Structure formats: structure tokens, C-alpha cells
Coordinates of C-alpha atoms in Angstrom, one line a residue:
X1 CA -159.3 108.1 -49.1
X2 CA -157.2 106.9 -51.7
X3 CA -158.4 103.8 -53.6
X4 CA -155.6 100.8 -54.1
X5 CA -155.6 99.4 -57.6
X6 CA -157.6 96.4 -57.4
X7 CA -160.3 98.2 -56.4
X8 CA -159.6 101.0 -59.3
X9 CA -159.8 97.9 -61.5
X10 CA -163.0 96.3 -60.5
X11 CA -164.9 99.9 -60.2
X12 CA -163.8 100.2 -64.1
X13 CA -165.4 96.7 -64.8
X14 CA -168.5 97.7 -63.2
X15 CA -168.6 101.3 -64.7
X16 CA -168.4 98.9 -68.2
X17 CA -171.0 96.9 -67.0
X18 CA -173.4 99.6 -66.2
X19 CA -173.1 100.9 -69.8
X20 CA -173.6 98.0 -71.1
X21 CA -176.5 97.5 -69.2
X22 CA -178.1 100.9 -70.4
X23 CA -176.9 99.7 -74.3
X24 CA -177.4 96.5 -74.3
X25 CA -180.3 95.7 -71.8
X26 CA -183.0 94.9 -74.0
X27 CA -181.3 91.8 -75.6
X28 CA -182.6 90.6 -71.6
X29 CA -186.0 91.4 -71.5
X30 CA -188.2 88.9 -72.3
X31 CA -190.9 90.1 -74.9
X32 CA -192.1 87.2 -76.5
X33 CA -195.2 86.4 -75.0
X34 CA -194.6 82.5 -76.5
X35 CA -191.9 82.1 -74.4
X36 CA -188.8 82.4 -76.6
X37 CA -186.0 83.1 -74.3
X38 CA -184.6 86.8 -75.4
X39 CA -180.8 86.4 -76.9
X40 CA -179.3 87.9 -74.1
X41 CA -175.8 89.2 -75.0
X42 CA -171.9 88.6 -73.8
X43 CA -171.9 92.4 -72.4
X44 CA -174.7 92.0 -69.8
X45 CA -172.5 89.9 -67.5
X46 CA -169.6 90.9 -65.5
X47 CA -167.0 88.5 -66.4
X48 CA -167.3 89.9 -69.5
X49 CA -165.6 92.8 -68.0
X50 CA -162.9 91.2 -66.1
X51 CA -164.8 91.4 -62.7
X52 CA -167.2 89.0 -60.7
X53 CA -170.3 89.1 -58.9
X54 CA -168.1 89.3 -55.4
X55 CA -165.9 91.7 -57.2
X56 CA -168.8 94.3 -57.6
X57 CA -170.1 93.9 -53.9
X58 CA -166.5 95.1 -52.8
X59 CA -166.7 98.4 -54.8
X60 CA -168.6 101.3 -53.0
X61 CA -171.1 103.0 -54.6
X62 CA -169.5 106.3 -54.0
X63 CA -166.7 105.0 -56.7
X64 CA -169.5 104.5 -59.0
X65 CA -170.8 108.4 -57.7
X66 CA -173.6 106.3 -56.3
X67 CA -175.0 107.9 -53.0
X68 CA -174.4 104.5 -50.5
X69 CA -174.3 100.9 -51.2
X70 CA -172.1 99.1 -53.3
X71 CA -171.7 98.7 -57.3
X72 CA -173.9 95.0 -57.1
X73 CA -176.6 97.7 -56.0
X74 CA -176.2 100.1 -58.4
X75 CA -175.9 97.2 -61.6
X76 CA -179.2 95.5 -60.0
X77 CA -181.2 98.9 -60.3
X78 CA -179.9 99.4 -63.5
X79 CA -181.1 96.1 -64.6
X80 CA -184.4 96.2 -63.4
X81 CA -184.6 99.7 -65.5
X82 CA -183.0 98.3 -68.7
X83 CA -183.8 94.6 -68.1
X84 CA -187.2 94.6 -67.1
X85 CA -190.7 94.7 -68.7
X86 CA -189.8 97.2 -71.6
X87 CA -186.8 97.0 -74.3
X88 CA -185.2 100.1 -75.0
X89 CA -183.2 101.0 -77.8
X90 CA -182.4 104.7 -77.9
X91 CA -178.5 104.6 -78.3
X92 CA -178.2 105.0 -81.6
X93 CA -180.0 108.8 -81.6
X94 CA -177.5 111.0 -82.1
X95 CA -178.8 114.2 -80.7
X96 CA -177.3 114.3 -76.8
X97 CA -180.2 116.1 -75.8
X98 CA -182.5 113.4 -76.4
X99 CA -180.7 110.7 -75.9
X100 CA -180.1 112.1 -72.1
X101 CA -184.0 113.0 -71.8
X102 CA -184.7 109.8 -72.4
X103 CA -182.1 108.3 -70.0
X104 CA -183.4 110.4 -67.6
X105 CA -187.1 109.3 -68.0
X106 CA -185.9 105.5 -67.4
X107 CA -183.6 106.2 -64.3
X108 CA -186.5 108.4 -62.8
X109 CA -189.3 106.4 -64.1
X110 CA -191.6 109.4 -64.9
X111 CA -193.9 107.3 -66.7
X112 CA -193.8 103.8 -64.9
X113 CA -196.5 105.1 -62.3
X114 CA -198.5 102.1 -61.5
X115 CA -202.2 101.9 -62.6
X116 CA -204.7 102.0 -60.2
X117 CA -207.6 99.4 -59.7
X118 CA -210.0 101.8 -61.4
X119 CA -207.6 101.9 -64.5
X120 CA -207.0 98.2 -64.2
X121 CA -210.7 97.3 -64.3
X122 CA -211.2 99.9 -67.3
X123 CA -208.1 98.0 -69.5
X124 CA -209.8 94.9 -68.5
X125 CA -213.1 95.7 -70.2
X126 CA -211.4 97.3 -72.7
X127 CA -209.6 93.8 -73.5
X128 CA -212.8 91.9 -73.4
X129 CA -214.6 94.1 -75.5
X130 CA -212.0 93.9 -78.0
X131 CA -211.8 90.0 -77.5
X132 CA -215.6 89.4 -77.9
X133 CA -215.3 91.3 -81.3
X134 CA -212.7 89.0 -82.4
X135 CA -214.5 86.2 -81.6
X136 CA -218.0 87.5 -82.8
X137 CA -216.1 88.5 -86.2
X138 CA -214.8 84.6 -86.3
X139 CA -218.2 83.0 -84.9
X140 CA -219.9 85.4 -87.5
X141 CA -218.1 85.6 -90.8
X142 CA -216.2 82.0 -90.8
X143 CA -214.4 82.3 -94.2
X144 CA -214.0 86.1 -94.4
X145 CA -210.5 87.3 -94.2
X146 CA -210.6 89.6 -91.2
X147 CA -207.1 89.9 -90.1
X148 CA -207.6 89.8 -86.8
X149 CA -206.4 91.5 -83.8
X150 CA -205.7 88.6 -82.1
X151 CA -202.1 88.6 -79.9
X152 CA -201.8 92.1 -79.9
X153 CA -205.4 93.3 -78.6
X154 CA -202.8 95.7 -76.9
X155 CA -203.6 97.9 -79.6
X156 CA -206.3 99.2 -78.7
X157 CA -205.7 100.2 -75.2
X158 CA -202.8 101.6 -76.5
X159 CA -204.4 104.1 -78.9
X160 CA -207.0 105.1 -76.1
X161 CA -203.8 105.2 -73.6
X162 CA -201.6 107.6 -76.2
X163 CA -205.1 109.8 -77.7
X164 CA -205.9 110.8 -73.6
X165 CA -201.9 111.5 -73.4
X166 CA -202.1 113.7 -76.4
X167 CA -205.4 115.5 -75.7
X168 CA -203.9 117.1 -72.5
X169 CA -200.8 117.7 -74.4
X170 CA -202.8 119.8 -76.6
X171 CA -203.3 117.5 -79.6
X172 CA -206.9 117.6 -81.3
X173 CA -206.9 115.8 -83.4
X174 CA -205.5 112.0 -84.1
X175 CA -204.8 111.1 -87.4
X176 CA -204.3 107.0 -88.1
X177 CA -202.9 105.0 -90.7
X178 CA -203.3 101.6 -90.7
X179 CA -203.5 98.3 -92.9
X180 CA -205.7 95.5 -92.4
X181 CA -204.6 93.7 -88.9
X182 CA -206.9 94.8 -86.5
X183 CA -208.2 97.3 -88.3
X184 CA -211.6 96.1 -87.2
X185 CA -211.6 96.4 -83.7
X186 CA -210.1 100.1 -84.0
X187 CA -213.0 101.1 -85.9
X188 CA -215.3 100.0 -83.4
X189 CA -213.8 100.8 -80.4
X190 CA -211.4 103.8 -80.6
X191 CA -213.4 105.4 -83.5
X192 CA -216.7 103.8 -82.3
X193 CA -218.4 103.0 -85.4
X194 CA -221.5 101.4 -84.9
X195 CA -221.1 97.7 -84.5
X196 CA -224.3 97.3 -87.1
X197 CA -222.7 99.1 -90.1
X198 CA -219.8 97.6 -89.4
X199 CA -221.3 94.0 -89.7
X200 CA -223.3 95.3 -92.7
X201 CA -220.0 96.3 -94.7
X202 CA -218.5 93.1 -93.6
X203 CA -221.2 91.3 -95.2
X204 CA -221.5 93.4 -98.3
X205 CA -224.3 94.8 -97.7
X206 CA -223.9 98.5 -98.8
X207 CA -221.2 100.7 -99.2
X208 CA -221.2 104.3 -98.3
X209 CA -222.2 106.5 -101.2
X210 CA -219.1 109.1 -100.3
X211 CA -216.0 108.5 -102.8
X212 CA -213.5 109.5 -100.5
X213 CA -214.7 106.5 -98.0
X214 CA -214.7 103.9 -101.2
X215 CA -212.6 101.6 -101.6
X216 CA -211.8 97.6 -103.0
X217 CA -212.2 95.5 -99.7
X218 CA -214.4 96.6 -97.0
X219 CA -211.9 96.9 -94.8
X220 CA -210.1 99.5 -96.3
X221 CA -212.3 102.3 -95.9
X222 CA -212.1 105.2 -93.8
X223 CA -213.7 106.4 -91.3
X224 CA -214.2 109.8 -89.0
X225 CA -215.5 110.4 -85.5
X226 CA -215.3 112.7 -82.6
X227 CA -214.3 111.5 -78.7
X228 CA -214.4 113.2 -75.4
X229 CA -210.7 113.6 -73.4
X230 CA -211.2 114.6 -70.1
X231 CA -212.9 118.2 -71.0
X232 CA -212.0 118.4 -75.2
X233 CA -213.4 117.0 -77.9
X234 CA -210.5 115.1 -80.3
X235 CA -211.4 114.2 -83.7
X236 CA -210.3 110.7 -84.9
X237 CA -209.3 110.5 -88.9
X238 CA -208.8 107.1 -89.7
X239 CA -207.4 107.7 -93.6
X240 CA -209.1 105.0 -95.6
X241 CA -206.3 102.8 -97.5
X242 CA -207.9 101.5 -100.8
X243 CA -204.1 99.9 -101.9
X244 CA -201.6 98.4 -100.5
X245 CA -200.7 97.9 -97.4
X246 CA -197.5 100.6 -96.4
X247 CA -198.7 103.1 -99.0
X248 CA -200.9 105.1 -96.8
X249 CA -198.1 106.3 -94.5
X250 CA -196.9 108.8 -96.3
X251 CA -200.8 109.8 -97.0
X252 CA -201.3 109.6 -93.7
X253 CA -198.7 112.2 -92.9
X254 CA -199.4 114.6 -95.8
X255 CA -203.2 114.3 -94.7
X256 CA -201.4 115.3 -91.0
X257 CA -199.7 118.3 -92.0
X258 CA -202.6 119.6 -94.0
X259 CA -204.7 119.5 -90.7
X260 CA -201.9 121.7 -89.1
X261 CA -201.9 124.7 -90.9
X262 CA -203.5 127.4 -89.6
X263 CA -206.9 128.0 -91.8
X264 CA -206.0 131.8 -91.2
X265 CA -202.7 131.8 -92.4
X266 CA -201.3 128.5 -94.4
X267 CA -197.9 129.2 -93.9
X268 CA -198.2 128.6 -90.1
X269 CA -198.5 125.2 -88.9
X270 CA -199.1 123.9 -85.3
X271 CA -197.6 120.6 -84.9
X272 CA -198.8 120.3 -81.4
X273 CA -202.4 120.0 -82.4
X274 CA -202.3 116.9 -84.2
X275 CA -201.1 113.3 -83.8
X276 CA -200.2 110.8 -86.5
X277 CA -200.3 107.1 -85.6
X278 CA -199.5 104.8 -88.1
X279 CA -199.8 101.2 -87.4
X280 CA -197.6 98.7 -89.2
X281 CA -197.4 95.3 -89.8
X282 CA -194.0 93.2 -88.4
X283 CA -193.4 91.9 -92.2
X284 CA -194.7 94.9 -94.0
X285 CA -192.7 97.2 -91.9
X286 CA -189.0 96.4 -93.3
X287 CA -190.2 94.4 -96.1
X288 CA -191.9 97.3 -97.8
X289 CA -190.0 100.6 -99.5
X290 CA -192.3 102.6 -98.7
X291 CA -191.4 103.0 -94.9
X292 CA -188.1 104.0 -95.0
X293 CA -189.1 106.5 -97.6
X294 CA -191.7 107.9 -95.2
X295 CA -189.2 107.4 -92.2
X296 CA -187.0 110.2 -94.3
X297 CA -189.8 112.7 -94.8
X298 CA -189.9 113.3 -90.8
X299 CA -187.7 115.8 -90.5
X300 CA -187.6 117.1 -93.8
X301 CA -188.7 120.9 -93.3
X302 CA -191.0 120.5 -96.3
X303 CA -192.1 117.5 -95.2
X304 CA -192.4 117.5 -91.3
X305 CA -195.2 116.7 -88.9
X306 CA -194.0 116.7 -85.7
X307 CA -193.7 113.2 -85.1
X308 CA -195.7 110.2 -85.9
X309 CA -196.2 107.7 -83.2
X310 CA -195.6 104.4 -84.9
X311 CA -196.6 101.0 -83.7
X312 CA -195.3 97.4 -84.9
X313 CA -198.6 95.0 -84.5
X314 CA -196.0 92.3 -84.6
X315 CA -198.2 89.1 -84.0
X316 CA -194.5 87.2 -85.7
X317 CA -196.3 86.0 -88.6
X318 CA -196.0 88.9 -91.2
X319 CA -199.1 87.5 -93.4
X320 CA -197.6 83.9 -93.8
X321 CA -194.1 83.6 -92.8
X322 CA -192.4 83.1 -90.6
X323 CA -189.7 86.1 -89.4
X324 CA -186.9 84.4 -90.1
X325 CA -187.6 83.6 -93.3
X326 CA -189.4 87.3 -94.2
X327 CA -186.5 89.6 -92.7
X328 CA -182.7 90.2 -92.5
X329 CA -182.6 91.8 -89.2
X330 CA -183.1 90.8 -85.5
X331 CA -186.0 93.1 -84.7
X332 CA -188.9 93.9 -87.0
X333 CA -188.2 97.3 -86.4
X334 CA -184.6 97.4 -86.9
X335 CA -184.9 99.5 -89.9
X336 CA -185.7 102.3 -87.7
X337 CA -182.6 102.6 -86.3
X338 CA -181.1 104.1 -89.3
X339 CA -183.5 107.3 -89.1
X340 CA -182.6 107.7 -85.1
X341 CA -186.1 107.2 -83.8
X342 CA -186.2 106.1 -80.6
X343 CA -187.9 102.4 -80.2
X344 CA -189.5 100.4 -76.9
X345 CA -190.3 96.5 -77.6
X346 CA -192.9 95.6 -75.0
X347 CA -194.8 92.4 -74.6
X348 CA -198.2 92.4 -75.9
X349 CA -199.2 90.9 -73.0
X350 CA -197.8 92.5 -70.6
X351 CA -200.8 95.2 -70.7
X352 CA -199.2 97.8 -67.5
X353 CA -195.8 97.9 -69.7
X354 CA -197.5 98.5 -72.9
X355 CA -199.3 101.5 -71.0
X356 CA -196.1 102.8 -69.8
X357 CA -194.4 102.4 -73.1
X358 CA -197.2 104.7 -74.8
X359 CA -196.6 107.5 -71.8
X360 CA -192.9 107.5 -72.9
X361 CA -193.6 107.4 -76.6
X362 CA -196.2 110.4 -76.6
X363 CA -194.1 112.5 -73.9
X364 CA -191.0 112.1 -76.5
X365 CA -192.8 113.2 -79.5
X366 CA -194.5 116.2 -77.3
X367 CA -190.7 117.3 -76.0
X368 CA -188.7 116.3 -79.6
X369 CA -191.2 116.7 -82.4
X370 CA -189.8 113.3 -83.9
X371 CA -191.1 109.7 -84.5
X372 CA -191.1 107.2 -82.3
X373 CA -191.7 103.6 -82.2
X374 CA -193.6 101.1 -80.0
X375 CA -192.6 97.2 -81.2
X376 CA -196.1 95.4 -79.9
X377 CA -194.9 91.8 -79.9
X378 CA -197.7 89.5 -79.4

């Protein structure tokens, strides 16, 4: 039947409001786990758009090409995709393809399956493990510098969550770049080095004899170990990182590609076989050159591994300052944005949407062969 022209009008306010939603939705989510309110934004309401909260529960969801109900229903499911435990930002990647894929994984929720108790009680000795280290590490070594994990112990689970992800997706082996924040903690319990060298490198007490593991501060070395996924063994490569901070990513990444050429025949590569991570910190990340040179290299034919997963450990304290006084932009990983990777803010503590976030990231870079970014806020 035909439509009379008020209710052509509102259906065009809520049709605004549901793209505005999908663009502008993560201003709404609230990922500080301190409690800053998120800055919300004009577009999310529906005034904004000339209509009313009555006006959209006249429109019917047909209008909308909804299958029943009325546009309030269709805006409320789109808000609790685009408003709700995760932040997306994936507007601003200009390949349709992806862009829809990813739109499609939200409105479907392919990867928002709930955990089960078993997985629960796994994540929550996973978090106490890495808790007890922390506070071993401050209990034990009082005046060291350890750069601890602490706000976003996330990270581990994370890594465990996105190496299993990868294994069945055919990756074998994970190679991880990292500075100092939490570095610790990832050694021993995604790369399970023994907790006694650890302690005896902490304290000084020898250094491994192998150059390539050498280093200026004990926690810069590297480190290599094998894990069990399901039925396949991945080896772990954490690339030691004897300098500053950002300058192993690109290492990292040439290290990556190296491991995916085919011994046989170096002119093939498989890029499904490894995984880069690199691990940033929330100051480091646009404060340093480095990065956005790296960013660049990702598609770069000569250059290309496949997609690195990177994650933001953003505890919002850089080393000593505070964001607003270390960065131009809104979101640490703004920078981003201008190489068209695709990025998910999730709060650190909010350990089921962290795990969720990691299914989407690893699924993206397994379908697009590009980066991706997780922003861990803690």
C-alpha cells in the first residue's frame, strides 16, 4: 500500500539513523574499564535526524526492508551490534568487499558465540596465572623495571585465543613482536619459558651464550618454543628486540615472510602458514615513525605478509603521560585508519568481548590477507 509522506519522511530519518549507528556506534560503547563515559556523538540519536523515538515506532519494518516489527526494533538491534561490548571502526576500508564481510560478520554475529563454562573456567585460570606472575615479579624484584602486564592481562588469553584460531586455519607458525609491557608474562605463559630461567635472567644471573638471543636489558631477548593446537604442533618465535621500542616491527615482519617461502622453491611463499602479531604500546603506537612505515609495507608486493594481527596494550599511560598530553588523536590507534585496516576497541576487562574480538580479527586476516587491529584498553 502506498505510504503517505509523513511516514516517507520518518522512514528516511530512521534509515539515517541506522547508518549512523553502523558508522558511528563505537563513540557509544563504553571501553574504558575506569569508567570514562565514551563521547558519544550527535548522529547516534534520532532527533538528530529530524525524527523521534515515537516517530520510529510508527514506521514498519517492512519500510526499512525489515522482515516485521517496526524501525524502534530494527535501530535497537542495530545498537546492541554497533553499541555494545566491542567498538568497530571499519568504515573507512575502501575495498566494498571487505567492508561488507565484515558488516556481515557483525549483523550475523559469526564470532559472538558465547563461551562455555569449560572455556570460562580455562580464561579464569589463565587470568590468575598471569596475575600471580605480576604479582610474584613485584613481591620478587621490588625496584626492577618490569613493565608490567597489569590492566590488560587480556593479552594473554588473547594470543592463546588468536594462536588456536590460526592453527585450524592452517597457520604454523606464530611469529611475535613485542616491546617491554608484558612481555614477561608472554614468555611464560604463551611461549612457556621456564619460570626459573626466567627469574634467573631477571636477576642477572646468566645470559644465554647464543648471540642472536643477546641483548641490552633482560627483557629484550628472544625466545622460541613449540605448542600443541588441537592435533598440530605451532612454533612460537618471539623476535628478541635489543633497541627500541617500535623498531622490531618491521623485523618482525621481514623475519615473517622469510618463514613463508617455500624451502623448495624461494620464490613461492605461503602466507597462510604463518601469523605475525605485533604488540604495541598506546604511546609508542602513533608517537613512533616507525609504525606507519611498517603499516605501508603490508601490501607492498615486495613487502607483504599476509596480515599482521596487531594489538594496542593500551593501559592509557604510554610510559609516563598521560594520552592527552602524548597524542593528537582520539584513539591510540587512529593512525591506522589512514592504511584501511580494520580496528575493534574492546575493554580489557571485558574478557568474553576480547575473545570475540580476536575470532573477528584472525577470520579477517584468514579471508583478506591484511592487518588488523585489536585496541586492548585497560
Amino acid at each position: 500500500g502506498g505510504y503517505d509522506a509523513a511516514i516517507l519522511r520518518k522512514a528516511a530519518g530512521a534509515s539515517a539513523l541506522m547508518a549512523a549507528i553502523r558508522r558511528y556506534g563505537h563513540f557509544a560503547v563504553p571501553i574504558d574499564p575506569l569508567g570514562s563515559p565514551p563521547i558519544g556523538a550527535a548522529e547516534l540519536t534520532p532527533e538528530y535526524h529530524g525524527v523521534t523515538e515515537a516517530d520510529l515506532a510508527d514506521v514498519p519494518g517492512e519500510a526499512l526492508g525489515e522482515t516485521g516489527g517496526t524501525a524502534a526494533d530494527a535501530i535497537a538491534k542495530r545498537r546492541a551490534w554497533y553499541q555494545g561490548g566491542l567498538a568497530y571502526e571499519f568504515v573507512h576500508v575502501s575495498n566494498e568487499h571487505e567492508r561488507l564481510w565484515i558488516r556481515k560478520q557483525i549483523e550475523t554475529g559469526s564470532f559472538m558465540a558465547p563461551l562455555s563454562a569449560d572455556e570460562k573456567k580455562a580464561l579464569l585460570r589463565r587470568l590468575s596465572e598471569v596475575e600471580g606472575l605480576e604479582r610474584f615479579l613485584g613481591l620478587a624484584f621490588v625496584n626492577a623495571k618490569r613493565f608490567s602486564i597489569e590492566g590488560v592481562d587480556a593479552l594473554v588469553p588473547v594470543m592463546d585465543e588468536a594462536l588456536a584460531r590460526a592453527a585450524r586455519g592452517g597457520v604454523r607458525t606464530l611469529v611475535l613482536g613485542m616491546g617491554h609491557r608484558g612481555r614477561l608474562n608472554v614468555l611464560r605463559h604463551l611461549l612457556d619459558k621456564p619460570a626459573d630461567e626466567l627469574f634467573a635472567e631477571f636477576a642477572g644471573e646468566r645470559v644465554s651464550p647464543d648471540p642472536a638471543r643477546s641483548g641490552d636489558v633482560k627483557y629484550h631477548l628472544g625466545f622460541r618454543s613449540r605448542r600443541r593446537v588441537d592435533d598440530v604442533e605451532v612454533t612460537l618465535e618471539l623476535i628478541p628486540n635489543p633497541s627500541h621500542l617500535e623498531l622490531v616491527d618491521p623485523v618482525m615482519m621481514g623475519v615473517a615472510r622469510a618463514l613463508e617461502r617455500d624451502p623448495e622453491d624461494p620464490q613461492q611463499r605461503d602466507e597462510g602458514r604463518v601469523l605475525p602479531i605485533c604488540v604495541h604500546g598506546d604511546a609508542a603506537f602513533p608517537g613512533e615513525g616507525v609504525v606507519a612505515e611498517t603499516l605501508n609495507l603490508a601490501l607492498l608486493r615486495g613487502y607483504r605478509v599476509g596480515g599482521t594481527l596487531h594489538i594496542i596494550t593500551n593501559n592509557q599511560l604510554g610510559f609516563t603521560t598521560d594520552p592527552i598530553d602524548g597524542r593528537s588523536t582520539h584513539y591510540a590507534s587512529d593512525l591506522a585508519k589512514g592504511f584501511e585496516v580494520p580496528i575493534v576497541h574492546v575493554n580489557a576487562d571485558d574478557i568474553e568481548a576480547c575473545i570475540q574480538a580476536t575470532r573477528l580479527a584472525v577470520m579477517d586476516r584468514q579471508q583478506f590477507h591484511k592487518d588488523f587491529l585489536i585496541d586492548l584498553v585497560g
